[in-house]
Short mmCIF file of C-alpha atoms in Angstrom, two decimals:
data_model
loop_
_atom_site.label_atom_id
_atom_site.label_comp_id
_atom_site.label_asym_id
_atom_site.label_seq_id
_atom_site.Cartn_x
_atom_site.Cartn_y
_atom_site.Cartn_z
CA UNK T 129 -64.53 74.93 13.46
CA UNK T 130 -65.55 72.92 16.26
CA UNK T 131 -63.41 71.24 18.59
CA UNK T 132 -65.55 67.81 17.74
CA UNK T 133 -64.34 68.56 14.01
CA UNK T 134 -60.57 69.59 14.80
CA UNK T 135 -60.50 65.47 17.08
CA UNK T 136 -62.44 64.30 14.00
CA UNK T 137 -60.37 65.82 10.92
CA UNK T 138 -57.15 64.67 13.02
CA UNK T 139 -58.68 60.92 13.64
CA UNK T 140 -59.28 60.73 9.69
CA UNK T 141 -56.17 62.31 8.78
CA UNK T 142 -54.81 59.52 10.88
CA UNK T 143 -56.52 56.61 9.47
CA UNK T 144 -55.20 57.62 5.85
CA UNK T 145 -51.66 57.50 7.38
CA UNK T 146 -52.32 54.17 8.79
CA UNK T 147 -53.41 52.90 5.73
CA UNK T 148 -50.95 53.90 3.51
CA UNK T 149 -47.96 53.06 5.78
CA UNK T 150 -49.61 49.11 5.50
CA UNK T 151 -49.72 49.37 1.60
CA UNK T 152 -46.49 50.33 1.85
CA UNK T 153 -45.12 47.52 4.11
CA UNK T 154 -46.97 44.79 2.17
CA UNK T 155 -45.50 46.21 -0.93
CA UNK T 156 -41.64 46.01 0.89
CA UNK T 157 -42.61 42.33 1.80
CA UNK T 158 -44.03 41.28 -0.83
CA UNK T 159 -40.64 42.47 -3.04
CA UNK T 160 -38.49 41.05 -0.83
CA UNK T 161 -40.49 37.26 -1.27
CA UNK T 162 -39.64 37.95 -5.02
CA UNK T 163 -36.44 38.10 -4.34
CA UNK T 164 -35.43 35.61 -2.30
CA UNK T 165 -37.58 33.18 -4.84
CA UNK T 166 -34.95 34.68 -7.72
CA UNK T 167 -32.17 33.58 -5.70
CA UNK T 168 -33.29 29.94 -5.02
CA UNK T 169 -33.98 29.59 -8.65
CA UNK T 170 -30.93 30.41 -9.53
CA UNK T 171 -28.76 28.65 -7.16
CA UNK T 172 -27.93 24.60 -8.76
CA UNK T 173 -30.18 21.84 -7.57
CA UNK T 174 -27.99 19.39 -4.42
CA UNK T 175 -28.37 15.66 -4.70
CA UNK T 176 -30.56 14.76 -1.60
CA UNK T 177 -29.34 11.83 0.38
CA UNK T 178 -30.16 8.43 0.15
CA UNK T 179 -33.80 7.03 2.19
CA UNK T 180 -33.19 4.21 4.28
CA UNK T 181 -33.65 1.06 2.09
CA UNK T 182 -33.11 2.75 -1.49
CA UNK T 183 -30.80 0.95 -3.76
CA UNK T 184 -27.09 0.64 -3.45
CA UNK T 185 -27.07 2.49 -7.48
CA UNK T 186 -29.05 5.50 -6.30
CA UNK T 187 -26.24 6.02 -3.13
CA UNK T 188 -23.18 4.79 -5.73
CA UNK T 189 -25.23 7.51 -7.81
CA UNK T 190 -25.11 10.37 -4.74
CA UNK T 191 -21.85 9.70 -4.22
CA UNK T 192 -20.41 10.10 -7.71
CA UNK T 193 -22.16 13.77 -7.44
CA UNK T 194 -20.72 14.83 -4.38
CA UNK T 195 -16.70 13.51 -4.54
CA UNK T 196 -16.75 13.63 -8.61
CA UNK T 197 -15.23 10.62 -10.63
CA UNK T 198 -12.67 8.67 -9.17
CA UNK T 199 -8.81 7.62 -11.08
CA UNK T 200 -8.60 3.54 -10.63
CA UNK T 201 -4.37 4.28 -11.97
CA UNK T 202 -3.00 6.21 -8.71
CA UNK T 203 0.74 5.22 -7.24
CA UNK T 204 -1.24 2.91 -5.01
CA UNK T 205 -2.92 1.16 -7.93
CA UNK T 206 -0.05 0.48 -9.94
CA UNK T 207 2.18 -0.55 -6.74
CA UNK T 208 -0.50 -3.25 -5.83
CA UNK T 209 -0.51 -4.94 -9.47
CA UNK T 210 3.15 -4.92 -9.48
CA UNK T 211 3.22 -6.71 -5.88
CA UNK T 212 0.73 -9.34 -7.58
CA UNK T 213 2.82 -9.80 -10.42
CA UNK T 214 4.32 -13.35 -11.14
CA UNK T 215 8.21 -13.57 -10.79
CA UNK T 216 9.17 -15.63 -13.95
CA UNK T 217 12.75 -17.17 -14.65
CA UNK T 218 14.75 -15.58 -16.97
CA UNK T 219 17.20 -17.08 -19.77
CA UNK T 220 20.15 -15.49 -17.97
CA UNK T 221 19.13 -16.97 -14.71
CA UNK T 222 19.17 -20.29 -15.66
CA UNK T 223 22.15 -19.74 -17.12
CA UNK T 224 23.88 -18.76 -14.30
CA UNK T 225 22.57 -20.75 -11.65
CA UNK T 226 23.50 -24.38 -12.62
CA UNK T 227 21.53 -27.44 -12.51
CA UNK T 228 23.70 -28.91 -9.45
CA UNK T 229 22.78 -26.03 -7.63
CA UNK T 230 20.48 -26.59 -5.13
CA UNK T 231 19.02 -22.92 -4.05
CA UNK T 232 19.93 -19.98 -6.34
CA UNK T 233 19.96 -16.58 -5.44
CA UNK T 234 20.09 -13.64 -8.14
CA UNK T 235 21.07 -10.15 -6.41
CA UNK T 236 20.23 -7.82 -9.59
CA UNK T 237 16.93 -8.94 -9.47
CA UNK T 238 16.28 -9.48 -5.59
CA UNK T 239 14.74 -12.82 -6.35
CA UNK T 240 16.01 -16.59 -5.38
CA UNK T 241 14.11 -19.65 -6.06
CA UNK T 242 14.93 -23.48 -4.97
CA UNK T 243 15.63 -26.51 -7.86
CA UNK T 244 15.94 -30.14 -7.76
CA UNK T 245 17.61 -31.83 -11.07
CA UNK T 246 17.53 -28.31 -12.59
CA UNK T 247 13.76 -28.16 -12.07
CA UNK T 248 12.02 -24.81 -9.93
CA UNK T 249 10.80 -26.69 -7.10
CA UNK T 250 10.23 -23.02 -5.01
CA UNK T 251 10.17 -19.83 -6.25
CA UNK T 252 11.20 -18.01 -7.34
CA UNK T 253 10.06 -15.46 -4.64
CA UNK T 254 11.18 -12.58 -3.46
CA UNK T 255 13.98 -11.64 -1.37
CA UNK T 256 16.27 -8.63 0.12
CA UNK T 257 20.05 -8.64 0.11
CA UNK T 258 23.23 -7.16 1.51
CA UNK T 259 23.44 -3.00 0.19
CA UNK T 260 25.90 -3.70 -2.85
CA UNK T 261 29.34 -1.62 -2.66
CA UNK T 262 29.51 -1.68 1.01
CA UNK T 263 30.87 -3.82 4.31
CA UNK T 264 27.26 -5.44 4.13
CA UNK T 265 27.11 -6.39 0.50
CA UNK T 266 26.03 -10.25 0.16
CA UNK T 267 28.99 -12.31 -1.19
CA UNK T 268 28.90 -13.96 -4.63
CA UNK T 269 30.04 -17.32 -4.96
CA UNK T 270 29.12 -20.92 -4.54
CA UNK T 271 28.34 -22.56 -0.89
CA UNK T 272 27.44 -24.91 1.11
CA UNK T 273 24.39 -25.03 3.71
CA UNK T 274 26.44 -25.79 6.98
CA UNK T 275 23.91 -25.49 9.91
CA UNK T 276 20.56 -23.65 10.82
CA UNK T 277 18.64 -22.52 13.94
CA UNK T 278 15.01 -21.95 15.15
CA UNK T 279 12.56 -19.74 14.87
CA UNK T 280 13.98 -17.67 18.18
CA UNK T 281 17.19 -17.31 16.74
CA UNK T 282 19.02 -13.71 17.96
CA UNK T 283 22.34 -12.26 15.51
CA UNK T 284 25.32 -12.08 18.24
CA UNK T 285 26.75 -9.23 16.14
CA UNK T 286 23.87 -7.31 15.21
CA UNK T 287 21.34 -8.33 17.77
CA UNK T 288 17.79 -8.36 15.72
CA UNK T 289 15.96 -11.59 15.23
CA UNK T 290 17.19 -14.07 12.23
CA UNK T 291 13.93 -16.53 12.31
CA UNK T 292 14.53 -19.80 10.62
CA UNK T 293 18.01 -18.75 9.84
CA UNK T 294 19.89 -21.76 7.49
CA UNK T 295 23.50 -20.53 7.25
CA UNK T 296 25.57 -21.03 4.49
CA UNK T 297 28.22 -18.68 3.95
CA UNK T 298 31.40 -17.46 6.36
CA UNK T 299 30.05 -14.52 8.64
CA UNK T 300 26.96 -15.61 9.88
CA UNK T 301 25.48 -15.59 5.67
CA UNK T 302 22.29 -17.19 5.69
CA UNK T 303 18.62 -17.10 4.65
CA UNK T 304 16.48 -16.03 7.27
CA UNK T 305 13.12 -13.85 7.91
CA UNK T 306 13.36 -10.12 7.39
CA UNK T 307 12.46 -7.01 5.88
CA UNK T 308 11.89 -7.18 2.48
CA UNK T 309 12.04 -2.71 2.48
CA UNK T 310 15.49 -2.42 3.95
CA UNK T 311 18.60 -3.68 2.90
CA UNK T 312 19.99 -6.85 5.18
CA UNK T 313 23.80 -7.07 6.27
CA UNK T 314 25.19 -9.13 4.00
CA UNK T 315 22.28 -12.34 4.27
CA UNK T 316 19.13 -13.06 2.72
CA UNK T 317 15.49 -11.65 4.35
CA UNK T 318 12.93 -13.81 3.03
CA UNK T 319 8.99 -13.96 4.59
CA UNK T 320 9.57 -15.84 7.77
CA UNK T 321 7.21 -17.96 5.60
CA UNK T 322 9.60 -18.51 3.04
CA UNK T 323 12.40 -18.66 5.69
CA UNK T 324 11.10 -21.93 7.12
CA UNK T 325 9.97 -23.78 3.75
CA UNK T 326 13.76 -22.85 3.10
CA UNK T 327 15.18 -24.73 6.26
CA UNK T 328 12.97 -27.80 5.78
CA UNK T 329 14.28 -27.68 1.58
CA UNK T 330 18.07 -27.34 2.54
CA UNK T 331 19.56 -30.18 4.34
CA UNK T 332 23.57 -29.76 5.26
CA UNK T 333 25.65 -29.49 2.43
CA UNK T 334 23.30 -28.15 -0.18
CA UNK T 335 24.53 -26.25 -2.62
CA UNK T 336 24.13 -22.44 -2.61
CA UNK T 337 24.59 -20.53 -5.73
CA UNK T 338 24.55 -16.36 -5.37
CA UNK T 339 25.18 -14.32 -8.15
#
C-alpha cells in the first residue's frame, strides 16, 4: 500500500473518531439538560415579590406565604387589653371607703380613686403601694392631707424624686409620681399625671381613707 493510502486510511480513520466523540458529547449534554429540567419541575413554585405600585393585598398576600399565619392572642396581646381595661368600683369598695372620705385608696387591688358626697369624682386609676409584710408596707388607717410640695420635690431619706408629692400620713406617706412596676416605700406612685390632678383635688385636711 502506498504511503498516499497509509496518510489517507489514517485521515479517515480519524474523521470517524471525530465524529463519534461529538455524538457522544451532544448525547452527555443533551442528558444532562433533561435533568436539570426534572429538578426544577420538581422543586415548589416561590412567591415572587411585589412590582412597584401593585396592591397592598397582593404584598399582604406575599407576605402571608413567606412568614406563615400570624397568632393575634400572644402574652403581648392579652397584656395590652388588660392595660386598656376599665377599673370599675366594686361593692366591697364602697363599702369600705366611706362617703366622708375624701380620696380612697384600696391596697388589694392597687387602685385609689377620689369622691365628693360619696360620688367618684377621679378614678379610680391605678396606683403602686408599699411591699405588704415589710418595713415599707403602706399603713392602713384614716388621715388627713397635711401639706404637699412641687413638682421638684427630692425624698430626704431615700433620695429619688417624689413629683407632686401631697403628704398625708406620719413618715413622709403621701401620693406622689412613681413607678407603677416596683413596689414604693410605704407611699402611693401614681402617673405624675395623676400625681398633680391629686394635689390640685386635696386641699389640707382632706380625708384619706387606705385600706
Amino acid at each position: 500500500m502506498s504511503a498516499t493510502g497509509r496518510c489517507g486510511g489514517r485521515a479517515a480513520a480519524a474523521r470517524r473518531l471525530g465524529i463519534t466523540a461529538a455524538v457522544a458529547a451532544a448525547a452527555t449534554i443533551t442528558t444532562g439538560i433533561a435533568a436539570v429540567a426534572a429538578v426544577t419541575a420538581a422543586q415548589p413554585a416561590m412567591p415572587r415579590s411585589p412590582r412597584p405600585g401593585a396592591s397592598s393585598a397582593s404584598g399582604a398576600a406575599v407576605s402571608a406565604a413567606l412568614t406563615g399565619p400570624r397568632h393575634k392572642t400572644g402574652p403581648r396581646h392579652r397584656t395590652a387589653v388588660t392595660a386598656r381595661a376599665p377599673l370599675v368600683l366594686t361593692a366591697s369598695d364602697r363599702r369600705d371607703c366611706p362617703a366622708a372620705a375624701t380620696a380612697c385608696v384600696d391596697l388589694t387591688r392597687h387602685i385609689t380613686w377620689l369622691q365628693a358626697d360619696g360620688k367618684v369624682s377621679v378614678g379610680p386609676v391605678r396606683m403602686e403601694p408599699g411591699k405588704p409584710g415589710t418595713v415599707h408596707a403602706t399603713p392602713r388607717g384614716t388621715f388627713n392631707v397635711s401639706w404637699k410640695a412641687g413638682p421638684g420635690y427630692m425624698s430626704n431619706i431615700y433620695h429619688e424624686p417624689m413629683p407632686w408629692a401631697t403628704f398625708f400620713a406620719t413618715g413622709g406617706i403621701a401620693f406622689h409620681g412613681g413607678s407603677l412596676t416596683q413596689w414604693s416605700h410605704g407611699c402611693i406612685h401614681l402617673t405624675v399625671a395623676n400625681a398633680h390632678l391629686y394635689q390640685e383635688k386635696l386641699p389640707i385636711g382632706a380625708e384619706v381613707v387606705v385600706f
